[in-house]
CSV table of C-alpha atoms and ligand atoms in Angstrom, one decimal:
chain,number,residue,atom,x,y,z
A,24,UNK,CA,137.9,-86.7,115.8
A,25,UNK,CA,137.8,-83.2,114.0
A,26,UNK,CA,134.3,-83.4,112.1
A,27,UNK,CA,133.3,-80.8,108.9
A,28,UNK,CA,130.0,-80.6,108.2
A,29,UNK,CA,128.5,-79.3,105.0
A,30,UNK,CA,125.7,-77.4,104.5
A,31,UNK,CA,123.0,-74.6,105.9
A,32,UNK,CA,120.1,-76.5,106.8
A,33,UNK,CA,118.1,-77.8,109.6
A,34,UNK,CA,119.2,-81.0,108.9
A,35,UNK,CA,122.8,-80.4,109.6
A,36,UNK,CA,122.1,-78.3,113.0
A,37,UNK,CA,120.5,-81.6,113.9
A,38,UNK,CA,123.4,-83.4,112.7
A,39,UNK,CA,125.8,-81.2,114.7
A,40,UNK,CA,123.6,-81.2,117.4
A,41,UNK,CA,123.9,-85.1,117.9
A,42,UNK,CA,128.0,-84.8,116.8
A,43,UNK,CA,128.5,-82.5,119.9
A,44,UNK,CA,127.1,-85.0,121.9
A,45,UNK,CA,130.0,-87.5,120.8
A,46,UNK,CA,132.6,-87.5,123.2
A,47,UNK,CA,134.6,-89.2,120.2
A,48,UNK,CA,133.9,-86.1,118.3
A,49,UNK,CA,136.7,-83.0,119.8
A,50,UNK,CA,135.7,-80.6,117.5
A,51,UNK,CA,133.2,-79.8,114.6
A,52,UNK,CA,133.3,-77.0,111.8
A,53,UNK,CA,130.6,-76.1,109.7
A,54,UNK,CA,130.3,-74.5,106.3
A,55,UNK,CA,128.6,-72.8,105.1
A,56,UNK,CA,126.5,-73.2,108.5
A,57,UNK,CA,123.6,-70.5,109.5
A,58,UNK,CA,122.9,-68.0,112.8
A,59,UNK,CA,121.9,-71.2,114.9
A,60,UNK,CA,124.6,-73.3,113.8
A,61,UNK,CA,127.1,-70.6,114.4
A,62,UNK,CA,125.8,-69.9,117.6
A,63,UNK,CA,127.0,-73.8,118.7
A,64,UNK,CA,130.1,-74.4,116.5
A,65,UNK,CA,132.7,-72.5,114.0
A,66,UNK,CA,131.0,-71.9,110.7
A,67,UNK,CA,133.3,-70.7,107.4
A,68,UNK,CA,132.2,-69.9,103.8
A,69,UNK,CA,132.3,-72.6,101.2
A,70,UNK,CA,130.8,-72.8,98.1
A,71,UNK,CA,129.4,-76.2,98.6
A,72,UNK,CA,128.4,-77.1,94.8
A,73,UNK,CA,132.4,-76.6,94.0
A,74,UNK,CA,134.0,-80.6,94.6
A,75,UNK,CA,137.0,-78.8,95.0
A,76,UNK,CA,136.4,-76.0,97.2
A,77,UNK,CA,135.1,-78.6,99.6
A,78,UNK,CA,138.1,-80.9,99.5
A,79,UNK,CA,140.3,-78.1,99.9
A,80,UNK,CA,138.4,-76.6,103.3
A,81,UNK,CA,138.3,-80.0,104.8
A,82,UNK,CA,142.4,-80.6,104.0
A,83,UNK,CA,143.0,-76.7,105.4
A,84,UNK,CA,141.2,-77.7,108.6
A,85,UNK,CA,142.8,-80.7,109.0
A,86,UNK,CA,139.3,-82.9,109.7
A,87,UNK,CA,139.2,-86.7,110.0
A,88,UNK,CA,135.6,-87.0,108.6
A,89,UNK,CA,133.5,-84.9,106.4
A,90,UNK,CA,129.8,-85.3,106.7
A,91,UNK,CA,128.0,-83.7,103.2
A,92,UNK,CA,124.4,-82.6,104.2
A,93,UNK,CA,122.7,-81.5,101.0
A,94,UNK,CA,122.5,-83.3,97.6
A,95,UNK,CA,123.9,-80.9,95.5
A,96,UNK,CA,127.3,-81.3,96.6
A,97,UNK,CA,126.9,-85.2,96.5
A,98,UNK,CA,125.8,-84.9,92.9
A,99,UNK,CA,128.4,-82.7,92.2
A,100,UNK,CA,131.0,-85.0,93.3
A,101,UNK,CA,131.9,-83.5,97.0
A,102,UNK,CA,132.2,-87.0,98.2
A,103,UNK,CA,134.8,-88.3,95.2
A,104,UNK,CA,136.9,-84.7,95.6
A,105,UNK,CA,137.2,-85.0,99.6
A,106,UNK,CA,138.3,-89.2,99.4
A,107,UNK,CA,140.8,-88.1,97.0
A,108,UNK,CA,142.6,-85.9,99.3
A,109,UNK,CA,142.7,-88.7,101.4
A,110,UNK,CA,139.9,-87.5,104.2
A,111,UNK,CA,137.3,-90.1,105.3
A,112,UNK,CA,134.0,-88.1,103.7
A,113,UNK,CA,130.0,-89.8,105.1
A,114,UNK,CA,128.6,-89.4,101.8
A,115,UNK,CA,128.1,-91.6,98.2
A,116,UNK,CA,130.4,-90.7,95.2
A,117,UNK,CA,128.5,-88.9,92.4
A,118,UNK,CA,128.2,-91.7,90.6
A,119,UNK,CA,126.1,-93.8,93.2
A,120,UNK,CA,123.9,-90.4,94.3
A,121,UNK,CA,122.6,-90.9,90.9
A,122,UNK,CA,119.8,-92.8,92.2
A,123,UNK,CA,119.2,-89.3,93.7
A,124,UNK,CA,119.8,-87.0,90.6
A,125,UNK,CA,118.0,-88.8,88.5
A,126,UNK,CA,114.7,-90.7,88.8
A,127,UNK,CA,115.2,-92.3,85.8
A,128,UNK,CA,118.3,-94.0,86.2
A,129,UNK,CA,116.4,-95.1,89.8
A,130,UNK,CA,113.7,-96.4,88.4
A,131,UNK,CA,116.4,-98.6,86.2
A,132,UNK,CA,118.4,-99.7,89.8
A,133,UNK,CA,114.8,-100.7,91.2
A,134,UNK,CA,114.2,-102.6,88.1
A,135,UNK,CA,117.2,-104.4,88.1
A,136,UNK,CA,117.6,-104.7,92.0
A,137,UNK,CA,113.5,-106.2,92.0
A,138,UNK,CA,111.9,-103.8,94.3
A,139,UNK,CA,108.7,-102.8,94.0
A,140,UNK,CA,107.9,-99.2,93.4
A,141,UNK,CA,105.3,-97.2,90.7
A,142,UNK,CA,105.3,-98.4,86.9
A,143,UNK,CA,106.9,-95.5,85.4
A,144,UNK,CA,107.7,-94.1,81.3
A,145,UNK,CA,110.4,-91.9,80.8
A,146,UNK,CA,109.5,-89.0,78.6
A,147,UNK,CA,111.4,-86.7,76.1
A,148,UNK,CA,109.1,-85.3,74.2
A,149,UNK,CA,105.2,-83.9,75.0
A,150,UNK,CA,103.9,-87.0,72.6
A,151,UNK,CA,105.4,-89.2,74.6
A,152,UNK,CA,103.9,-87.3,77.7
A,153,UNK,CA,100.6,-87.2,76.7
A,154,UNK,CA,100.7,-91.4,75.8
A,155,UNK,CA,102.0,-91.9,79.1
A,156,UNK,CA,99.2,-89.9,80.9
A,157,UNK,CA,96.6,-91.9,79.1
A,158,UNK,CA,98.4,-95.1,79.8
A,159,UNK,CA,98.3,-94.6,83.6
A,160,UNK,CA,95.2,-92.6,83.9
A,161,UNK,CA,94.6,-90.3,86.6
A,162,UNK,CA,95.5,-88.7,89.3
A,163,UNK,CA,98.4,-87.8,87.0
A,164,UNK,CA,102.2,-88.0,88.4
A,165,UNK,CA,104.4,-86.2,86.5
A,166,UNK,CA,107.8,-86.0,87.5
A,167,UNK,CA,111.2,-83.4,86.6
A,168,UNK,CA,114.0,-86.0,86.2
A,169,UNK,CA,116.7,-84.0,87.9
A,170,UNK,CA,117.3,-82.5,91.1
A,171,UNK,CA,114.5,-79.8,91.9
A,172,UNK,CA,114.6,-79.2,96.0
A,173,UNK,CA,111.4,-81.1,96.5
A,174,UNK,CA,109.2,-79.1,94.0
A,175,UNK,CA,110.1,-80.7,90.5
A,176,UNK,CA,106.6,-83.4,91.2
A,177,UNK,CA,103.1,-82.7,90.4
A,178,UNK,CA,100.2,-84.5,91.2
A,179,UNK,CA,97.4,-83.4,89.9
A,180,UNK,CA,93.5,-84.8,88.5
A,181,UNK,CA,93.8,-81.8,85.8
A,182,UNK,CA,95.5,-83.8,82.4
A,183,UNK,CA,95.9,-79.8,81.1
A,184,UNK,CA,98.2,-78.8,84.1
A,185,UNK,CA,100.0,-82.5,84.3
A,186,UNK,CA,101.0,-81.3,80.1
A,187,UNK,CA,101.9,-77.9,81.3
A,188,UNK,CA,104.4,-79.1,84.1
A,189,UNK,CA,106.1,-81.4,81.6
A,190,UNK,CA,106.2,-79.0,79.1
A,191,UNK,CA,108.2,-76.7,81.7
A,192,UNK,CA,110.5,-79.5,82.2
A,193,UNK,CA,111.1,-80.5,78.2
A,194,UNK,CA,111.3,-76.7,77.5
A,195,UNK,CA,114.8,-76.5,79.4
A,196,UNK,CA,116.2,-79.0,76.4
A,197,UNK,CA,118.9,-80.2,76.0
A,198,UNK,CA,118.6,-84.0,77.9
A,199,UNK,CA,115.9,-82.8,79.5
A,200,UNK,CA,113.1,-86.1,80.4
A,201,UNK,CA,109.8,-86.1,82.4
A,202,UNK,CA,109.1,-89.3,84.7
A,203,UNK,CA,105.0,-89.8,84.0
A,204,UNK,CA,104.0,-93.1,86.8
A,205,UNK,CA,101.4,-94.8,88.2
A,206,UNK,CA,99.5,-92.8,91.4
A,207,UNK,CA,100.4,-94.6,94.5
A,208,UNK,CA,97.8,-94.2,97.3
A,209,UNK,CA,98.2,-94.7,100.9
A,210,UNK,CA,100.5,-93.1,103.8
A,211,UNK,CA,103.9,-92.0,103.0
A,212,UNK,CA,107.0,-93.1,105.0
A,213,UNK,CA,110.4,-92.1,105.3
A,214,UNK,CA,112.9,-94.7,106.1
A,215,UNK,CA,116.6,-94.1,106.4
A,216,UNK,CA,119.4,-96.3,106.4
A,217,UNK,CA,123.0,-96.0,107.0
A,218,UNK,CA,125.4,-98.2,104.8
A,219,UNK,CA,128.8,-98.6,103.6
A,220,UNK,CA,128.3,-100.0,100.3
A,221,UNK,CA,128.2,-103.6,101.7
A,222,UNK,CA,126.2,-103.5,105.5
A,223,UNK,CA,122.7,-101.6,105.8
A,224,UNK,CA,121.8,-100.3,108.9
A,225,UNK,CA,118.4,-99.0,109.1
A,226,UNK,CA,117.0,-95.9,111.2
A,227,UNK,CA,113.7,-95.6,113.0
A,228,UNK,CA,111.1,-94.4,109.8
A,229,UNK,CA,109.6,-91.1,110.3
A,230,UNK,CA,106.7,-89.5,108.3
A,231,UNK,CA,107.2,-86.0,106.3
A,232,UNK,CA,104.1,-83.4,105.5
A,233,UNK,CA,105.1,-82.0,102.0
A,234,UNK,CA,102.2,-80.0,101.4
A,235,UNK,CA,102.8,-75.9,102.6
A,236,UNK,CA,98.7,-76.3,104.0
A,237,UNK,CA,96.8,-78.1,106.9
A,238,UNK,CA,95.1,-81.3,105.2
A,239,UNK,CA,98.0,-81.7,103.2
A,240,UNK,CA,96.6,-79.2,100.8
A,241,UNK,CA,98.3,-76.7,98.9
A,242,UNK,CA,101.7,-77.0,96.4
A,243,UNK,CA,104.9,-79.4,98.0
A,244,UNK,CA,107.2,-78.3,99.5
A,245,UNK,CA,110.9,-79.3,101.3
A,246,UNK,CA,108.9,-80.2,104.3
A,247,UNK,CA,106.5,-78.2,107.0
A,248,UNK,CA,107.3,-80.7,109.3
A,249,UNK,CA,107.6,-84.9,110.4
A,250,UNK,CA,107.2,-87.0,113.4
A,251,UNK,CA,109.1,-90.0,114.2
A,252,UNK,CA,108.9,-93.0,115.2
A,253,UNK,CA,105.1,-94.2,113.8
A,254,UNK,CA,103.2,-95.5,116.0
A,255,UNK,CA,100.8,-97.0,113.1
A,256,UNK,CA,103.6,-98.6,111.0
A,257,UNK,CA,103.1,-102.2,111.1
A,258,UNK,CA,105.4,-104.8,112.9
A,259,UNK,CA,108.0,-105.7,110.7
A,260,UNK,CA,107.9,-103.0,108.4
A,261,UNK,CA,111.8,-102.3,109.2
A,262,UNK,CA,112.7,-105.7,108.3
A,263,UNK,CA,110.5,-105.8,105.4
A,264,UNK,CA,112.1,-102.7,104.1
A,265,UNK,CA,115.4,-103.6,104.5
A,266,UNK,CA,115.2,-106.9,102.9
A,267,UNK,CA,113.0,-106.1,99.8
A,268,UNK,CA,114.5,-102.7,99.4
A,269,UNK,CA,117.3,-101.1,100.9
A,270,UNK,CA,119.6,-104.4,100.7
A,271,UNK,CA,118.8,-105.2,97.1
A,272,UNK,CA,119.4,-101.4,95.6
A,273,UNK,CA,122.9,-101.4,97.9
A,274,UNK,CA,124.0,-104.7,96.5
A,275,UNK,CA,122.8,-103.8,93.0
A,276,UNK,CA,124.8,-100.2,93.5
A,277,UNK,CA,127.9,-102.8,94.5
A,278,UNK,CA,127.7,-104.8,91.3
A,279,UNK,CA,127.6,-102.0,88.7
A,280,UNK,CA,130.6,-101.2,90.5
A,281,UNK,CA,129.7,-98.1,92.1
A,282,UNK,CA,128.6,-98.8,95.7
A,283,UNK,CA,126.0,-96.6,97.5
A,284,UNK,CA,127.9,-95.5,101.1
A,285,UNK,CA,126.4,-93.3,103.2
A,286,UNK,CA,122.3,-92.5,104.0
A,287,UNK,CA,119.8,-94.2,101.4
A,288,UNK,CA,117.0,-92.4,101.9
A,289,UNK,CA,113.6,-94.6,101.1
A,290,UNK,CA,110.3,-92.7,100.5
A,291,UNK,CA,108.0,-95.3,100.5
A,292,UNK,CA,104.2,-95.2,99.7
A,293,UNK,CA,102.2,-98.3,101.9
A,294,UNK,CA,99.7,-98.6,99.5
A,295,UNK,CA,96.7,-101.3,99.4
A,296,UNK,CA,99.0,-103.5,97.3
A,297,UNK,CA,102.0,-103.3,99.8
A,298,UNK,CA,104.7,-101.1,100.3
A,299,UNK,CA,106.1,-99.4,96.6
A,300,UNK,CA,108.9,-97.3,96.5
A,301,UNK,CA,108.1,-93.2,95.7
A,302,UNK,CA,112.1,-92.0,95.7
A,303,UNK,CA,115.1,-92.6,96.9
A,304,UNK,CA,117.5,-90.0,98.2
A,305,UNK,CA,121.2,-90.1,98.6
A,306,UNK,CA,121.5,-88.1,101.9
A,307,UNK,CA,119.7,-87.3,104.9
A,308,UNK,CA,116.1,-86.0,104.5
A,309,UNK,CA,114.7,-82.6,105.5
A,310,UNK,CA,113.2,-82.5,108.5
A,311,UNK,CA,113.1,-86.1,109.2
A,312,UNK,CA,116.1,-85.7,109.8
A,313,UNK,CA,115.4,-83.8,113.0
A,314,UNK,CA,113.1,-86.0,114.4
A,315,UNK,CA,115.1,-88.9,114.1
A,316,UNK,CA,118.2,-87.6,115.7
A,317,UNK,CA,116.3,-86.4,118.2
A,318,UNK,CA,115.4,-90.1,119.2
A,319,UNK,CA,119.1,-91.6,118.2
A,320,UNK,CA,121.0,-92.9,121.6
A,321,UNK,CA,124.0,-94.0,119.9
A,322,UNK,CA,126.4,-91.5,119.7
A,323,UNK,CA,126.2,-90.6,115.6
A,324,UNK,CA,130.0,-89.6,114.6
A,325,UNK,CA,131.5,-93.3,115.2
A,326,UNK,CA,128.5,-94.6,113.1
A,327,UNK,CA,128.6,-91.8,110.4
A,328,UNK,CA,132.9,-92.8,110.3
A,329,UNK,CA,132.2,-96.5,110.4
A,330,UNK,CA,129.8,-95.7,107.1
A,331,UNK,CA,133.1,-93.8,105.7
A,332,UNK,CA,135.6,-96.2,106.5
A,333,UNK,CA,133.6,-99.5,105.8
A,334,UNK,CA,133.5,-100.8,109.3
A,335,UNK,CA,129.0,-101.0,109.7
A,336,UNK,CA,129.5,-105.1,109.8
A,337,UNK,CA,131.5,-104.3,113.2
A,338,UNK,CA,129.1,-101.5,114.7
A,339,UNK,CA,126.8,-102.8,117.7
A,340,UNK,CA,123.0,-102.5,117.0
A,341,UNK,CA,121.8,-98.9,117.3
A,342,UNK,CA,120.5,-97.6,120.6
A,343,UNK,CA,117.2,-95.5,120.9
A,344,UNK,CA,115.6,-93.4,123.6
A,345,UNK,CA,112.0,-94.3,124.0
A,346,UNK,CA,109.4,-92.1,123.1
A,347,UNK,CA,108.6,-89.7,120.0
A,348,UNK,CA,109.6,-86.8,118.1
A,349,UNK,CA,108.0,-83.8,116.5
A,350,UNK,CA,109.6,-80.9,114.4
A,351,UNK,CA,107.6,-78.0,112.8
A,352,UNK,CA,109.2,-75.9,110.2
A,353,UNK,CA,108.6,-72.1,110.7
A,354,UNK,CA,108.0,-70.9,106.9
A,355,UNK,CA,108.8,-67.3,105.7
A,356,UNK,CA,105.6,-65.7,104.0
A,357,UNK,CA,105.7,-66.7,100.2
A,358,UNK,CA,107.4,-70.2,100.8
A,359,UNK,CA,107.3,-72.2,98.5
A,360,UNK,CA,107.0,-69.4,96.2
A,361,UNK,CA,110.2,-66.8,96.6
A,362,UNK,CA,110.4,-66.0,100.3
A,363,UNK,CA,110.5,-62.6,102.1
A,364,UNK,CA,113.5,-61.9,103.9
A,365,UNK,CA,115.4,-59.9,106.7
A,366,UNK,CA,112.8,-59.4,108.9
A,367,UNK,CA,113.9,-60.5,112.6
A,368,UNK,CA,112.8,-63.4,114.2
A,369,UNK,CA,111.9,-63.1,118.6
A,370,UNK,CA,111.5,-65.8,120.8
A,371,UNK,CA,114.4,-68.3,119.9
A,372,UNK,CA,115.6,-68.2,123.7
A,373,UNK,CA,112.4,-68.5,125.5
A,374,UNK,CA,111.3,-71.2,123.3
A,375,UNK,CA,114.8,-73.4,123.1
A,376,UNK,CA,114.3,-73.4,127.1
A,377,UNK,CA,111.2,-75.3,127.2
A,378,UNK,CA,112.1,-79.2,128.3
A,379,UNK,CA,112.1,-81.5,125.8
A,380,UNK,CA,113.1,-79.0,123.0
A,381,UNK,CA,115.6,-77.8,120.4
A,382,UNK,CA,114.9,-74.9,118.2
A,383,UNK,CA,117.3,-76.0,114.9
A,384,UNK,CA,117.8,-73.2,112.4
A,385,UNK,CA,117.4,-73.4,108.2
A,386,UNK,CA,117.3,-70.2,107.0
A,387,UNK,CA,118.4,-67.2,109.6
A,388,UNK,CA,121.4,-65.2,109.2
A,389,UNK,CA,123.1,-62.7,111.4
A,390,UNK,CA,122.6,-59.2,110.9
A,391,UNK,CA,124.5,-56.8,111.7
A,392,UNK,CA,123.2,-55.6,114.7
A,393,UNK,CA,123.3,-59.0,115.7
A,394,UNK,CA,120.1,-60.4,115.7
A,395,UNK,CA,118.7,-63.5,114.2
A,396,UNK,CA,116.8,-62.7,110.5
A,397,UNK,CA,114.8,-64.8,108.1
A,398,UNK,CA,117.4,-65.7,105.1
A,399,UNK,CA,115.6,-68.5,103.4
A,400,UNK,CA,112.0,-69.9,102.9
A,401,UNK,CA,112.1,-72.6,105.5
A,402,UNK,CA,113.4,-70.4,108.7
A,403,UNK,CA,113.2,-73.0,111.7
A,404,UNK,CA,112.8,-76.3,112.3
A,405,UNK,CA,110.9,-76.3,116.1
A,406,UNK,CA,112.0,-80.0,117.3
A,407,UNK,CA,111.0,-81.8,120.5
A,408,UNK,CA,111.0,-84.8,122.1
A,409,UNK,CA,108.7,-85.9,124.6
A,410,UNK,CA,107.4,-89.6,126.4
A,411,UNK,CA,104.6,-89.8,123.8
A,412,UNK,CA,103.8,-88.2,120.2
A,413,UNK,CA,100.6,-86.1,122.3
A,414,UNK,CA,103.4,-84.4,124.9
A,415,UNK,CA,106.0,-84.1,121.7
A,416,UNK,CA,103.5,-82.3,120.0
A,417,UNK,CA,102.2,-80.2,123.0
A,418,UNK,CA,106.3,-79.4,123.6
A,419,UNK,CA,107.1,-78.6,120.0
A,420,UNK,CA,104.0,-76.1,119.7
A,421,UNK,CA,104.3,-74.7,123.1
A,422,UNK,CA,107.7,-73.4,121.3
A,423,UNK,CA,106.9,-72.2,117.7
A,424,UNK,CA,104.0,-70.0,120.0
A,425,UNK,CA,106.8,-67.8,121.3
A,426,UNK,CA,108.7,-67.1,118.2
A,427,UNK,CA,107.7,-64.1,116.1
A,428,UNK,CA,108.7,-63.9,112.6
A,429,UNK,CA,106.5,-61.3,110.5
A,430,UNK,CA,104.5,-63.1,107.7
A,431,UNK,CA,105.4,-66.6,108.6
A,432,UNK,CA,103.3,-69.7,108.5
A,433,UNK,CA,103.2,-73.0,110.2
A,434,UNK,CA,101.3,-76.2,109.9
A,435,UNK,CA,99.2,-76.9,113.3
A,436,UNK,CA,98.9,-80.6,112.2
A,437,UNK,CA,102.0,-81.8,112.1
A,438,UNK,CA,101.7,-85.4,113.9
A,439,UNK,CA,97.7,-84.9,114.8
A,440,UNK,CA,96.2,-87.3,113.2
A,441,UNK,CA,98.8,-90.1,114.8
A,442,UNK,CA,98.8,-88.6,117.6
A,443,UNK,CA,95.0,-89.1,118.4
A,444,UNK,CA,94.8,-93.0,117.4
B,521,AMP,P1,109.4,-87.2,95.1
B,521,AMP,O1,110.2,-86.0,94.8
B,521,AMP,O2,109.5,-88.3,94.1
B,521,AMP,O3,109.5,-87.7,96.5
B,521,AMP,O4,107.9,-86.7,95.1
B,521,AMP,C1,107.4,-85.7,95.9
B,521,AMP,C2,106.1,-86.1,96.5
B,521,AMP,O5,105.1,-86.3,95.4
B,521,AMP,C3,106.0,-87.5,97.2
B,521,AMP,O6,106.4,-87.4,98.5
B,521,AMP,C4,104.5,-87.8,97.1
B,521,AMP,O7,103.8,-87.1,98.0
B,521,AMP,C5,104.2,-87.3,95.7
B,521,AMP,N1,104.4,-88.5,94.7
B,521,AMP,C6,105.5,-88.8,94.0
B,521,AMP,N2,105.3,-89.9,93.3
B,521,AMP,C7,104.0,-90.3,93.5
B,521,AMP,C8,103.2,-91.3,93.0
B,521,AMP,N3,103.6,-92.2,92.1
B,521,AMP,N4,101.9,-91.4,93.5
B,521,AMP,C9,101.5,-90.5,94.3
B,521,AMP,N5,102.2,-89.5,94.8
B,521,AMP,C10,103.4,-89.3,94.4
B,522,LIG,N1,111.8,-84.5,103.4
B,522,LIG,C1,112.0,-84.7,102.0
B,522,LIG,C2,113.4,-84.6,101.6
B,522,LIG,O1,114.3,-84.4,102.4
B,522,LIG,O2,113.6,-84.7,100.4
């Protein structure tokens, strides 16, 4: 099968990564792709927020399955535009990545599906804000309602900044509405499942780091980095997940008649109270992603197609290798503020030859002398696998040691603390 992948991210060099290992999968293109993506398979310009353009690149190519990485094409409708021209597309309809797009109409799925997650108010105006803070209490969590790449949440002790971020939301009018909740304490974890709107296949949960500093200090970000799978996470929790989450918001999706296919992403808070829902996403997550790839035995594109075409129920149970996987994300100096850019990144070679690891690109470009350059705020995603989270960690730092990018930062505890208990 001819595969077309969309997007520029780490996430889908990880996802190509595991397609070229396939041997259903003949080909795969790309688009818009970056330097490391380019450097494995053909990469063509698309504008991926355009429904339209994407439908009409995948029916040029001639591709069997389309794979949509990021969620602004999903919202946008990539998904609808590509099953209209008649290509199988791994990917919800924009209608179902709703429970992406908007936190609201999630936290109204959850309601009606039963699955536990924080009490929340919606907001529209900064009265209704400032009732909703005092209601709840602190530490305050206000929320953008729309898509905001992993920066539109603030958590903060300070009521005056929790008023000032939801006056930044409110002030872009028109529909605009703030999410105020309930603080959830407790570890965060990431668990993804595959579905077809009927069958939910779960993956093996990772854990993200979303602050840019060590000690998970500092603003969020997309990501500094995630391990996978967690060795703390109790028995079960899988199962759990599945049954009091993931199934119910699927067959909830399937009775407002418009069914969730393609990767429900779950962040999930295990709080003292038990395991509450933080967000859902409606596509792979970034850089979980890598890590759990990196771990994933069964070969990805006949499970992605099965997704597409409807056929989970059929699929045997997923195969995984044993052992653990770490990815660090190489920032550019100013992430998660506006990164600087062009300046040339070493060390890609040396490091992608050290056993156990894959150096995944985000945001590099070509230039044109032909070497590698910073285009983006998160630059690499240093990924590796090893027999336990302590040699993972040793093989994924060994790496981001040999690249050079001018400016950039890193997170040296990615994975520490689970990887000393
Ligand atoms: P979200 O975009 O909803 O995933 O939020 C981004 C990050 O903000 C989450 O990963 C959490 O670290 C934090 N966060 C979101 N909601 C809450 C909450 N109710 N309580 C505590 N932290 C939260
Ligand atoms: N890792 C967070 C996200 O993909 O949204």
């Amino acid at each position: 099968m001819r595969v077309l992948v969309i997007g520029s991210g780490a996430r889908e060099h990880a996802i190509i990564s595991a397609l070229l290992k396939d041997d259903s999968v003949t080909s795969v293109v790309a688009a818009p792709g970056n330097a490391g993506i380019a450097g494995v398979v053909e990469t063509v310009a698309v504008d991926a927020a355009d429904p339209d353009a994407v439908a009409a690149l995948a029916l040029s190519l001639g591709v069997d399955l389309v794979v949509v990485g990021p969620e602004v094409p999903l919202v946008n409708g990539a998904a609808d535009a590509v099953r209209a021209a008649g290509i199988a597309c791994f990917g919800p309809s924009a209608a179902a990545a709703q429970l992406e797009g908007s936190k609201a109409f999630a936290k109204a799925v959850m309601a009606e599906a039963g699955v536990p997650t924080a009490m929340a108010r919606v907001c529209a105006s900064l009265a209704d804000v400032e009732q909703a803070l005092d209601q709840f209490g602190s530490p305050y969590v206000v929320k953008d309602d729309g898509l905001a790449a992993g920066k539109g949440v603030v958590v903060t002790d300070d009521r005056h900044a929790a008023i000032e971020h939801a006056s930044a939301c409110l002030a872009r009018g028109g529909d605009a509405r703030v999410v105020i909740e309930e603080y959830l304490d407790g570890p965060e974890v990431s668990l993804f499942a595959i579905t077809d709107g009927t069958t939910v296949v779960p993956l093996q949960p990772a854990q993200d780091f979303k602050r840019v500093g060590e000690g998970d200090t500092g603003p969020n970000t997309g990501g500094m980095g995630a391990y996978s799978p967690l060795p703390w996470a109790p028995a079960g929790l899988i199962a759990d997940v599945t049954e009091r989450v993931l199934q119910p918001v699927v067959d909830a999706m399937a009775r407002r008649g418009t069914p969730f296919s393609g990767l429900l992403y779950a962040g999930l808070a295990m709080t003292s109270r038990g395991v509450r829902v933080v967000e859902f996403n409606a596509r792979f997550g970034d850089p979980e992603t890598q890590v759990v790839l990196a771990n994933l035995r069964t070969p990805l594109g006949g499970v992605l197609l099965a997704s597409a075409q409807g056929r989970l129920a059929d699929l045997p149970p997923l195969q995984w290798e044993p052992g653990f996987a770490v990815t660090v994300v190489i920032a550019a100096q100013g992430y998660p503020g506006t990164p600087r850019s062009g300046d040339i990144i070493t060390g890609l070679e040396e490091a992608a030859e050290l056993a156990g690891v894959d150096v995944l690109h985000a945001g590099t470009t070509v230039n044109d002398d032909g070497a590698v350059t910073a285009s983006g705020g998160r630059v690499l995603s240093v990924t590796a696998h090893g027999d336990s989270l302590v040699q993972a960690r040793e093989r994924a730092y060994a790496a981001v040691d040999l690249i050079r990018l001018e400016g950039s930062h890193y997170r040296r505890d990615i994975a520490a603390r689970a990887a000393e208990s």
